[in-house]
Coordinates of C-alpha atoms in Angstrom, one line a residue:
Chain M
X1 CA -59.8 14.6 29.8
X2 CA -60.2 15.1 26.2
X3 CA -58.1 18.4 25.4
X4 CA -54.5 18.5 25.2
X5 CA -52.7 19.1 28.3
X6 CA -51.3 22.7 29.1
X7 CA -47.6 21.6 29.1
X8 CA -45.8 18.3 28.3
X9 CA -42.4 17.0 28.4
X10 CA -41.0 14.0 26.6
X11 CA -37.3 12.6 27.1
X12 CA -36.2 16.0 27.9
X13 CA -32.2 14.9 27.9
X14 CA -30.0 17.7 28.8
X15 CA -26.1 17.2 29.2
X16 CA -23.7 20.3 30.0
X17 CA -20.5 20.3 28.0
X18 CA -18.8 19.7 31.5
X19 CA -20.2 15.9 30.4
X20 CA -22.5 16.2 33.3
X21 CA -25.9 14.7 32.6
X22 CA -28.3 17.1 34.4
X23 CA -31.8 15.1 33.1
X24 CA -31.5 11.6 32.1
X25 CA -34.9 11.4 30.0
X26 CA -37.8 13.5 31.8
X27 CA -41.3 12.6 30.4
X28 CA -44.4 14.7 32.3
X29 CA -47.6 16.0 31.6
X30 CA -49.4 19.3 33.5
X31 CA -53.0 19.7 32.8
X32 CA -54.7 23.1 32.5
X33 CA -54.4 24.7 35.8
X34 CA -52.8 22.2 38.1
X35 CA -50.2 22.9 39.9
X36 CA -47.0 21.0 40.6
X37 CA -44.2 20.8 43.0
X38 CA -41.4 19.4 41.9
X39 CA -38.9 18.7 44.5
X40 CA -35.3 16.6 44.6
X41 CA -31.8 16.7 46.6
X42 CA -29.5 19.7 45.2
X43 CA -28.0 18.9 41.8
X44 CA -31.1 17.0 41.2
X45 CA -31.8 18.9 37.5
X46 CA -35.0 20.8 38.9
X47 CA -33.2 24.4 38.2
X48 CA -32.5 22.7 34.4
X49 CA -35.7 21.3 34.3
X50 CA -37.7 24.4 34.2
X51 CA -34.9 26.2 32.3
X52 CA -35.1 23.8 29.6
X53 CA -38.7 24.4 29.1
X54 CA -38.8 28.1 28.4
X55 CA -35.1 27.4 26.5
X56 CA -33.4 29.6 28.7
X57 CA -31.2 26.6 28.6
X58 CA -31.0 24.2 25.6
X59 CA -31.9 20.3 25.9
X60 CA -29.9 18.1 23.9
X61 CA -32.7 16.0 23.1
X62 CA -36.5 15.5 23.8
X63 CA -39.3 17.5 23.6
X64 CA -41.6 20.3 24.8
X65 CA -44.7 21.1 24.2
X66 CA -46.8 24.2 25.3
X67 CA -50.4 23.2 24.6
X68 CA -50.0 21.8 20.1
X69 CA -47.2 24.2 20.1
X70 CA -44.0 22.2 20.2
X71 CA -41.0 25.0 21.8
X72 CA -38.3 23.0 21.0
X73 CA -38.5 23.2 17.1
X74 CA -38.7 27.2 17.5
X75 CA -35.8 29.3 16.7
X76 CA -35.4 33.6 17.0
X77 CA -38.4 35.3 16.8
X78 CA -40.6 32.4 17.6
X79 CA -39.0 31.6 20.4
X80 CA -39.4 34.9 22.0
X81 CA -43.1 34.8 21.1
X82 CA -43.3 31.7 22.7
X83 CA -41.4 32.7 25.8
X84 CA -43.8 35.6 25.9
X85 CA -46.6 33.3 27.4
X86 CA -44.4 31.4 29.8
X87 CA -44.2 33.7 33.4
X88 CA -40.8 33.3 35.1
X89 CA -40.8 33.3 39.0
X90 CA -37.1 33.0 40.4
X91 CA -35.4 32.1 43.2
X92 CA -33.3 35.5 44.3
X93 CA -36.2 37.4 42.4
X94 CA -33.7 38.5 39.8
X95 CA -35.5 41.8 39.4
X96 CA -33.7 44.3 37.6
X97 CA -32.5 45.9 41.1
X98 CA -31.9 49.6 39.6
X99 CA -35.4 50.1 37.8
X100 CA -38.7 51.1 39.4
X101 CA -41.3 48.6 40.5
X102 CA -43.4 49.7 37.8
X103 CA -40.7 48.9 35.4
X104 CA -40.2 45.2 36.2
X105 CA -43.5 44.8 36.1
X106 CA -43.9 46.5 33.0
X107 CA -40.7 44.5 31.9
X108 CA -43.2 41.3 32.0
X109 CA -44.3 43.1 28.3
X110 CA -41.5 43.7 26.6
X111 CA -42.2 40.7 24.3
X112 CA -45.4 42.8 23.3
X113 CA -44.0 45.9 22.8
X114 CA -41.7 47.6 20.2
X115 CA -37.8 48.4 21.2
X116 CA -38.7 52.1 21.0
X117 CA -41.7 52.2 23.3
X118 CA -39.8 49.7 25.7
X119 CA -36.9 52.3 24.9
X120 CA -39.0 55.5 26.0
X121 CA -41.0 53.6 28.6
X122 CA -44.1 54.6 27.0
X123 CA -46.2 51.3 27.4
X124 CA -49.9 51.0 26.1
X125 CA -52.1 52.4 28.1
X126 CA -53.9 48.5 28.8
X127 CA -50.4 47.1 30.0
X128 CA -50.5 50.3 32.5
X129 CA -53.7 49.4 33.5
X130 CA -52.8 46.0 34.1
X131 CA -49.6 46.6 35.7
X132 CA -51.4 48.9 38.1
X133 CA -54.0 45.9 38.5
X134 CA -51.4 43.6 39.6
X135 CA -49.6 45.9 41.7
X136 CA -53.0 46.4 43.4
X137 CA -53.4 42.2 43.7
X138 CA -50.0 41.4 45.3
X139 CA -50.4 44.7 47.6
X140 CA -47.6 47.2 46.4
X141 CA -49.2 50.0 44.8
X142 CA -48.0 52.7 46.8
X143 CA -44.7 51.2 45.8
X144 CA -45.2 51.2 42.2
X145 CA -41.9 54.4 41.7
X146 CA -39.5 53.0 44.7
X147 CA -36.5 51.4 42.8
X148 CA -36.8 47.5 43.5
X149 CA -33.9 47.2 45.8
X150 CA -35.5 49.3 48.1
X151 CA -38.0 46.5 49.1
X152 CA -37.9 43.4 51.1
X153 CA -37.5 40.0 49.9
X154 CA -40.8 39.3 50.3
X155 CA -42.1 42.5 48.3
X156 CA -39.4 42.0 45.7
X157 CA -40.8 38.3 45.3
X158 CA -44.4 39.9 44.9
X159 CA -42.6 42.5 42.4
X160 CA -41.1 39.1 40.4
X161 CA -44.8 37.7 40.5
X162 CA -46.8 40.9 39.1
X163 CA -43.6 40.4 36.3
X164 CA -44.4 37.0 35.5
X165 CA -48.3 37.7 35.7
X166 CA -48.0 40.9 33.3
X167 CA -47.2 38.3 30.7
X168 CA -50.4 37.4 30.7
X169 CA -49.1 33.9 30.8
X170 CA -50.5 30.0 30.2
X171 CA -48.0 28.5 32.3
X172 CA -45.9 29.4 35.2
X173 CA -42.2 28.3 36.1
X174 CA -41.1 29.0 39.2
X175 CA -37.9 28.3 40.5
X176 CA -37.8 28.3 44.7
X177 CA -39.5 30.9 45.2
X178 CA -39.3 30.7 48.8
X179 CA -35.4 30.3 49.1
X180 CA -34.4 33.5 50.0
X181 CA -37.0 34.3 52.3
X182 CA -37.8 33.6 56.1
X183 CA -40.3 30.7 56.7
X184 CA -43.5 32.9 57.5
X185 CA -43.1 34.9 54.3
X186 CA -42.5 31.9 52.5
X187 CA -45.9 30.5 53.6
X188 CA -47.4 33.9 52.7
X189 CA -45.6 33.5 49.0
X190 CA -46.8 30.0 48.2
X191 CA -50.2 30.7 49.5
X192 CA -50.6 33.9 46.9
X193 CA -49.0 31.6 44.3
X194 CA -51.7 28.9 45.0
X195 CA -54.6 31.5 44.8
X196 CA -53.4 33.1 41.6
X197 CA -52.7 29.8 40.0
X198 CA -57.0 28.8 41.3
X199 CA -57.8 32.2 40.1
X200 CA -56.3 32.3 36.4
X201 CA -56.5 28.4 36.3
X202 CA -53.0 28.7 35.8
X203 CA -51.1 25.8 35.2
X204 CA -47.3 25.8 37.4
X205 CA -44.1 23.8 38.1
X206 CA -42.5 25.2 41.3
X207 CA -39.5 24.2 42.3
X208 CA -39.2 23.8 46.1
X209 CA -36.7 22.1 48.0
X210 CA -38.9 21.9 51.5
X211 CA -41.1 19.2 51.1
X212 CA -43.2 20.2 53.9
X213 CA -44.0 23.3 52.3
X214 CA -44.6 21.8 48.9
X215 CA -47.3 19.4 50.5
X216 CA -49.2 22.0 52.0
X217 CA -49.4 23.9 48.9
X218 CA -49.5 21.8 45.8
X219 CA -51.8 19.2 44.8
X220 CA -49.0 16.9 42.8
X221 CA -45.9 16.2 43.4
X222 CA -43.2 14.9 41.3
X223 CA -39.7 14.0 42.5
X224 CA -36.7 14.4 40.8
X225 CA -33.1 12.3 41.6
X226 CA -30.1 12.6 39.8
X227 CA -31.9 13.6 36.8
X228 CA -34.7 10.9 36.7
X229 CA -38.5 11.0 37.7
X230 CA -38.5 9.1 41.2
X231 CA -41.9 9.7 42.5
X232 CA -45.2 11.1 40.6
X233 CA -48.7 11.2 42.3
X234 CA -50.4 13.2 44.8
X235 CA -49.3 15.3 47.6
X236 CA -51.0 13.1 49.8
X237 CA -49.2 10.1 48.8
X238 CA -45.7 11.2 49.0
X239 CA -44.7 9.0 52.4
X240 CA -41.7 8.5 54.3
X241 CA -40.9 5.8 51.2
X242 CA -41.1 8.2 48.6
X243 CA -38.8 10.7 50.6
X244 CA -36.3 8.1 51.1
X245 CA -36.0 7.1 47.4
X246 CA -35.9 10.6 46.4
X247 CA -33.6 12.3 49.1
X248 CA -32.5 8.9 50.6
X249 CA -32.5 8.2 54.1
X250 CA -33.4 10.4 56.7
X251 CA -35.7 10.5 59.5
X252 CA -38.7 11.8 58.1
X253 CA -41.5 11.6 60.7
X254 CA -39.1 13.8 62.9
X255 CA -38.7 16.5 60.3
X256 CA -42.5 16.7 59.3
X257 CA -43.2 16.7 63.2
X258 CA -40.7 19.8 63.8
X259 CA -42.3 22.0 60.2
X260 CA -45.7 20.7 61.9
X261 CA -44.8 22.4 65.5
X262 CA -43.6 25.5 63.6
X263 CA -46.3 26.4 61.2
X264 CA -49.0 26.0 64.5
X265 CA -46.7 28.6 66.0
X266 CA -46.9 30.6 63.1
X267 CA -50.6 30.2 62.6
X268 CA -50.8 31.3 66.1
X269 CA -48.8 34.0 65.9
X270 CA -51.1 35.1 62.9
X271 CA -54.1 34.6 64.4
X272 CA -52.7 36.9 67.7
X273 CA -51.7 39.5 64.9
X274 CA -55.0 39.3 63.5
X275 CA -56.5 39.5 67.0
X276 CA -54.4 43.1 67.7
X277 CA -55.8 44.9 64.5
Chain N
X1 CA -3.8 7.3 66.9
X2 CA -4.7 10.9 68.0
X3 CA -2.6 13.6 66.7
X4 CA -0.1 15.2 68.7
X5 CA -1.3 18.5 70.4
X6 CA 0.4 21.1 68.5
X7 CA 1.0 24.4 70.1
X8 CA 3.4 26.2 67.3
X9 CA 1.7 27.1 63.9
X10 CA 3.2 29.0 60.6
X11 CA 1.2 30.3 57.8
X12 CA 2.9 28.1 55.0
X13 CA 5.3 29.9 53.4
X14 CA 4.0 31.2 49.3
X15 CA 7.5 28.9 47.8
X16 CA 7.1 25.4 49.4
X17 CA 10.6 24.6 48.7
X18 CA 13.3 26.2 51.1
X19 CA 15.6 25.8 48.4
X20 CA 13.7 27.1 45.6
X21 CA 12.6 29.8 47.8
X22 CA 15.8 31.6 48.7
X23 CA 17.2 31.1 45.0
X24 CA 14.2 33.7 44.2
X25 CA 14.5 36.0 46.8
X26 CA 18.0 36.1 46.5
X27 CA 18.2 36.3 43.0
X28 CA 15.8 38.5 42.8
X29 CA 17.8 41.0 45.2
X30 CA 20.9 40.7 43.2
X31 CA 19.0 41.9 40.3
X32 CA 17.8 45.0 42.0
X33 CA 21.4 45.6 42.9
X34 CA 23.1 45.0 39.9
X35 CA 20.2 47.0 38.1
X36 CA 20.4 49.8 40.3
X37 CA 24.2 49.8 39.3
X38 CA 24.1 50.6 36.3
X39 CA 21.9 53.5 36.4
X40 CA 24.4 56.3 36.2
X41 CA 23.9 59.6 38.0
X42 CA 25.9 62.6 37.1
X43 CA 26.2 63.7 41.0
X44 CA 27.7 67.3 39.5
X45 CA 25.2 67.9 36.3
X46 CA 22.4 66.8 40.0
X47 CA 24.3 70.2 41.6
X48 CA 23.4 72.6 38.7
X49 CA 20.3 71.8 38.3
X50 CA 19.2 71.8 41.6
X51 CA 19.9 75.8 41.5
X52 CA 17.0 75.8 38.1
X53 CA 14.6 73.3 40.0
X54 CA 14.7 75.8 42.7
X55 CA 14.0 79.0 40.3
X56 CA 10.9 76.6 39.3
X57 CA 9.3 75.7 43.1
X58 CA 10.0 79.6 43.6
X59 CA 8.1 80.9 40.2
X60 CA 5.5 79.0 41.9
X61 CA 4.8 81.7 44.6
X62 CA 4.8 84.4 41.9
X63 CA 2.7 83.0 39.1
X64 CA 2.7 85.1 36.1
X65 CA -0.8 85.1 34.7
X66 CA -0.9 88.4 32.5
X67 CA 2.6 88.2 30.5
X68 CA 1.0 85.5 28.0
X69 CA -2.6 86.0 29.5
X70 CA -4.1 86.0 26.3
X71 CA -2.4 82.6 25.2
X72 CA -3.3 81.3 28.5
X73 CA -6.8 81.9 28.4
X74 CA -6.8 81.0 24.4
X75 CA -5.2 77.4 25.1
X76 CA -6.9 76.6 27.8
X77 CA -10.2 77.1 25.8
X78 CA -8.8 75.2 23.0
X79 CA -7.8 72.3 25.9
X80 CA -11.1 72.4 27.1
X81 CA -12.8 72.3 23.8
X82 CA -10.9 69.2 22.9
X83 CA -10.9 67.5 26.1
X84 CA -15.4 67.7 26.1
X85 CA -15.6 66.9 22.2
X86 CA -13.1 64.1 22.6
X87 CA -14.7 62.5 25.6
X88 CA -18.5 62.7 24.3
X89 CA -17.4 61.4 20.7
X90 CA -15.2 58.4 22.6
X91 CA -18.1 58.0 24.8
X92 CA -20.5 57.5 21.9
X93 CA -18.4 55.6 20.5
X94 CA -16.9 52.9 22.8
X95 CA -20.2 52.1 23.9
X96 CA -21.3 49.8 20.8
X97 CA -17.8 48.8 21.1
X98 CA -17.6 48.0 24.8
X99 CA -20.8 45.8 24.2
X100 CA -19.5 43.9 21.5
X101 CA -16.6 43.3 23.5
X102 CA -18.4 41.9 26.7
X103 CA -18.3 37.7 26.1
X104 CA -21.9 37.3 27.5
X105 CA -23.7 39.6 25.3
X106 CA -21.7 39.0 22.1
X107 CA -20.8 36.5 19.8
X108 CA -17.3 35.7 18.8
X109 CA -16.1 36.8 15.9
X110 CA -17.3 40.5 17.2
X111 CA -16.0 39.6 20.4
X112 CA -12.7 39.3 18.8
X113 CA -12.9 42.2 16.4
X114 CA -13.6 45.2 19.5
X115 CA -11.5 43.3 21.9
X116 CA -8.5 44.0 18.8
X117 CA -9.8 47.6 18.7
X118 CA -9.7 48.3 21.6
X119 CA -6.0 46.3 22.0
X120 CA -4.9 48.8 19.4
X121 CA -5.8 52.0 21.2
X122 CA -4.8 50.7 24.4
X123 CA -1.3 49.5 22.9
X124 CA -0.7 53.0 22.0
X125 CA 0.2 55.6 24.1
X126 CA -1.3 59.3 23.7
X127 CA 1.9 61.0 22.7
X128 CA 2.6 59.0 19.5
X129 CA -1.1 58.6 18.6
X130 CA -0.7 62.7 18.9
X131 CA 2.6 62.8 16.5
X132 CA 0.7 60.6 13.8
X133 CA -2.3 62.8 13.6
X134 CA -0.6 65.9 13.6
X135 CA 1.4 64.3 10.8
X136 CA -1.9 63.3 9.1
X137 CA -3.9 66.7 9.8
X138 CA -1.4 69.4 10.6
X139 CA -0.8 71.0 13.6
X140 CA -3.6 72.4 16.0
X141 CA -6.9 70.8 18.0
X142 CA -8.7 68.7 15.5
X143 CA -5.2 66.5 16.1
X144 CA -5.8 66.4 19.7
X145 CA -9.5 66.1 19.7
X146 CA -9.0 63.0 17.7
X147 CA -5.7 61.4 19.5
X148 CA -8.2 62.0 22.8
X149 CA -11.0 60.2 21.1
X150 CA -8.9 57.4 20.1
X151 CA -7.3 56.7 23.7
X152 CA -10.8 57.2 25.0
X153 CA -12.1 54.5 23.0
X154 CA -9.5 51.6 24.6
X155 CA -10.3 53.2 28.1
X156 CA -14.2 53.3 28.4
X157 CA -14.2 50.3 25.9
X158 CA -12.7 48.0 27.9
X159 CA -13.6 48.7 31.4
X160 CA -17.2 49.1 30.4
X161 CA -16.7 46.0 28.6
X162 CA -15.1 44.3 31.8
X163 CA -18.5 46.1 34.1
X164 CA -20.8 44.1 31.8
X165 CA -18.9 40.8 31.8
X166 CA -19.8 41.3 35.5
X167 CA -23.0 42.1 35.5
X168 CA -25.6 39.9 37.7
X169 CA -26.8 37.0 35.2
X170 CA -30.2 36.5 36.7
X171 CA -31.7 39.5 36.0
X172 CA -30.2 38.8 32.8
X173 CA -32.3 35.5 32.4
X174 CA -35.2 37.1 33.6
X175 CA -35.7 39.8 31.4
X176 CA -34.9 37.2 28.6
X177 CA -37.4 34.5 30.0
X178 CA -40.0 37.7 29.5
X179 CA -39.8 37.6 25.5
X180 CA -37.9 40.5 25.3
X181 CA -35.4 41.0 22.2
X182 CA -31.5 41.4 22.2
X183 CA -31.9 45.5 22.4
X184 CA -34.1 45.5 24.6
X185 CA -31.9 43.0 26.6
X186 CA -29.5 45.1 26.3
X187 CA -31.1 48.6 27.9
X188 CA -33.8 47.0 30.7
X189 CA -31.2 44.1 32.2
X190 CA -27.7 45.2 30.8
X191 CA -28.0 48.9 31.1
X192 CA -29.1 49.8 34.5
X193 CA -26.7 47.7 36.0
X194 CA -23.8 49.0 34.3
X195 CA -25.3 52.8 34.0
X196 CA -23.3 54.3 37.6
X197 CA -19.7 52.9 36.5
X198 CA -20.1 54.1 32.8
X199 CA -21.1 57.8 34.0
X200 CA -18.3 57.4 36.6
X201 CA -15.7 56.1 33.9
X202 CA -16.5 58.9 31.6
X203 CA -16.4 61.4 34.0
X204 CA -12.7 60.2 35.2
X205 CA -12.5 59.6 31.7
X206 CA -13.1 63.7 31.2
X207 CA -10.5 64.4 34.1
X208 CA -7.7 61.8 32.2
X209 CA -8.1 63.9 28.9
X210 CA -7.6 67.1 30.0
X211 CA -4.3 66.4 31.4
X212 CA -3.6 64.5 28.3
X213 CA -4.7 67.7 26.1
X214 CA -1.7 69.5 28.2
X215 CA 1.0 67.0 27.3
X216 CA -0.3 66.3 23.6
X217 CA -0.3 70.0 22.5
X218 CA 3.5 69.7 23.5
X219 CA 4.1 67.8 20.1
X220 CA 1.6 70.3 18.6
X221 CA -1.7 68.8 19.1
X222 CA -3.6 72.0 20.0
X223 CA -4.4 73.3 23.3
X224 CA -2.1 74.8 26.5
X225 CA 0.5 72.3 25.9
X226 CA 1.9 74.3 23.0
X227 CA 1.5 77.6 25.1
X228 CA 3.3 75.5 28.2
X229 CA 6.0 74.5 25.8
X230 CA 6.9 77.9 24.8
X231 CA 7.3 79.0 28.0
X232 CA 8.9 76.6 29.4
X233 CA 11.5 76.8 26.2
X234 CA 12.2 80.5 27.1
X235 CA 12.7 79.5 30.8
X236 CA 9.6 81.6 31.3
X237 CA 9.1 79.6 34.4
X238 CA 6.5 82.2 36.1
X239 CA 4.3 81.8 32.5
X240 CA 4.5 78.0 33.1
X241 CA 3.7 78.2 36.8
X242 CA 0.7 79.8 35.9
X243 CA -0.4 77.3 33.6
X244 CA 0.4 74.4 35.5
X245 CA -1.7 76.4 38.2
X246 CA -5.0 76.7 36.2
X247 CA -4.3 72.9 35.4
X248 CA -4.5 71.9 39.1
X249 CA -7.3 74.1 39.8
X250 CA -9.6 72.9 36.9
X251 CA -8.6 69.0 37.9
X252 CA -9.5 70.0 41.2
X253 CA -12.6 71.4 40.6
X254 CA -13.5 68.2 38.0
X255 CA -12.2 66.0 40.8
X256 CA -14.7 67.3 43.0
X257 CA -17.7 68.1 41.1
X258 CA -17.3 64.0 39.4
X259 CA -17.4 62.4 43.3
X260 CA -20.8 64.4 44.1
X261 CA -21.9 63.2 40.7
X262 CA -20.9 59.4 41.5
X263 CA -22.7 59.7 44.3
X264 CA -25.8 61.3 43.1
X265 CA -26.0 58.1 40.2
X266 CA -25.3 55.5 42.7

């Protein structure tokens, strides 16, 4: 590959005042439209990993880079520019629970937009269009005036992806997106994830702390322990080995057997569901 | 070993110490009683006045509304007046301030400068913020209006200010992670999750300052507390039932028009 790639991290060092040392020198590299799960025990510095990429938290040392344009030299204005073109997925959604669904997707603009026309709501008509559009591609149209916490998690994560998507983004965080949500949804999630991310050619980090899940969905995995790159390669190659040096020991054919048994059951259930319409 | 099977259990008293622990309840009893000592009661001075409480309960059940109709219905205009001017300008007001006062959406230095502000109006009560402006602008409502404003400033400004320290962080972070600038931060993650308790707050807010407006106007801020005065000076007590009267009713009636409106914003 000739170009540069999408997104790339070097030495990202990041220590809280606390004195905790969340990433210990982080160095990766995303090309255009792969996607990546990252994975790691709790406390592991994934949630800081992806925050220090868009800033929302600041590194104390290393760098970012968002295709030749380096994000950690940006200040004010810049930043937000920058930020603009990095989509947000989140763990408990984190939609704004009293506006619209049309608003928090509309709220993917706001970097676009002037305070006034954010003020008065009155968004070009192409962002409309496009909110609509997206609405229409994660299935919630009829939804679009319903205040947001009048859905269900899984609707409210499809709100938090239209948001991310009106961005118009070139790179995608996402940050357990599958947390707060039962395991069939959860499939259903990562799977419209995946297919945006093929559609747009969308490069992605997800965050996702069941490794079953992550396999079946991402093509590269990297694990994360105690703030240090443990394992980077393919989905395929992340063994019982690899688990072990990134969660430690635990009996890992057992709990790949059990997520195996479930997702046929789900599959079937589907498929029965399917059957009945 | 295996521990002994235990069948008696006590919540662990809040003063470890047994010691410790009856020196402050017991000294803290002896206090009470000592203070309570010296508060002196003038058991014959409690007689007489009994008989004038009593003439007040009873001028109650006979209200006199017409007598000073006209100065009834003049101040409580004049009360009304100050108490909507007061709470819309302390509304517009203690907003900006109550932001600048939230930690998590501003820095320092204004952090420290509306958190004093709003010390200072909060330090002072109504009544002596109402003698200085009448001493600075004279008698009559444009005192009151602004002693109202002043106290609503502390009130709305800290509260909100507390609300937004509260506020869910996430959708916070998400809105920021879209681009978006510090206003507009401000009114699509701050504001609707603030909005209900402001409009509540302003509306008990409304509620607190017409009963202020009553007591205020006594040391000749404007409004029915100088009428109420007057009559209660001339042991008019019928006048002053009246007033008191409309008071209730018009608290009442704010009382339960604000918890439909609290609902309706929820």
């Amino acid at each position: 590959m000739s170009a540069a790639p999408a997104l790339r991290v070097e030495g990202l060092v990041k220590r809280y005042k606390t004195g905790d040392e969340a990433l210990k020198g982080v160095s990766l590299a995303l090309p255009a439209g792969q996607v990546v799960g990252l994975i790691g025990p709790s406390g592991a510095g994934k949630s800081t990993l992806i925050r220090c990429i868009n800033r929302l938290v600041e590194p104390t040392a290393g760098r970012v880079f968002l295709g030749d344009l380096e994000l950690t030299a940006l200040g004010g204005a810049e930043l937000r520019r920058a930020r603009r073109r990095i989509g947000m997925i989140f763990q408990e959604f984190a939609l704004v629970e009293r506006l619209t669904v049309m608003e928090n997707v509309l709220s993917g603009r706001l970097g676009y937009v002037s305070f006034w026309q954010s003020f008065t709501r009155r968004f070009p008509p192409a962002d409309i269009e496009r909110a609509f559009a997206l609405l229409e591609r994660v299935g919630l149209v009829e939804h679009a005036d319903k205040r947001a916490d009048a859905l269900s998690g899984g609707q409210r994560q499809r709100v938090g992806i239209a948001r991310a998507l009106a961005q118009e983004p070139d790179l995608l965080l996402i940050d357990e997106p599958t947390a707060a949500l039962d395991p069939k949804t959860s499939r259903q999630i990562m799977r419209l994830i995946r297919e945006i991310c093929e559609e747009r050619r969308l490069p992605a980090i997800i965050n996702i702390h069941d490794v079953v899940l992550a396999q079946q969905f991402v093509e590269r995995i990297v694990g994360l322990r105690a703030g240090r790159i443990v394992f980077d390669g393919p989905a395929e190659a992340l063994d019982d080995a690899a688990l072990t040096r990134i969660y430690g020991e635990e009996d890992w054919t057992a709990v790949r057997r059990r997520a195996a048994a479930e997702a046929r059951l789900e599959a079937l259930d589907e498929e029965r569901l399917e059957g009945l319409a | 070993m295996a521990t002994a099977v235990r069948r008696t259990w006590r919540r662990p008293p809040l003063v470890a110490d047994r010691r410790l622990r009856w020196l402050l309840y017991g000294g803290a009893l002896l206090y009470l009683v000592l203070a309570t000592s010296t508060v002196e009661v003038n058991w014959a001075r409690v007689w007489d006045g009994l008989g004038r409480g009593w003439a007040f309960v009873q001028s109650f059940f006979r209200p006199d509304f017409t007598t000073r109709g006209s100065d009834i219905l003049q101040g409580m205009i004049e009360s009304l007046t100050m108490t909507v001017t007061a709470t819309v300008a302390g509304i517009l007001v203690s907003v900006p301030i109550g932001i600048g006062a939230a930690r998590n959406l501003a820095p320092l230095p204004i952090y420290l400068v509306c958190r004093g502000l709003i010390a200072l109006s909060r330090a002072l009560q109504e009544v002596i913020v109402a003698i200085f402006f009448v001493a600075m602008f004279g008698f009559g409502p444009f005192a009151g209006f602004l002693t109202l404003t002043f106290n609503t400033i502390g009130f709305l400004g800290k509260l909100l200010a507390e609300d937004i320290e509260d506020i869910d962080e996430t959708q916070v972070e998400a809105i920021r992670s879209t681009g978006a600038s510090w206003p507009q931060l401000v009114n699509w993650a701050v504001q609707p999750q603030v909005m209900p308790r402001l409009i509540g707050l302003s509306l008990y807010r409304l509620d607190i300052n017409f009963r202020e407006s009553a007591v205020i106007g006594i040391v000749g801020a404007g409004g029915i507390g100088a009428t109420l005065e007057t009559a209660m000076d001339r042991y008019e007590y019928d006048s002053a039932a009246a007033i008191l009267l409309v008071i209730i009713a018009i608290v009442m009636l704010a009382e339960y028009s604000s918890s439909h409106v609290r609902k309706w914003v929820q």
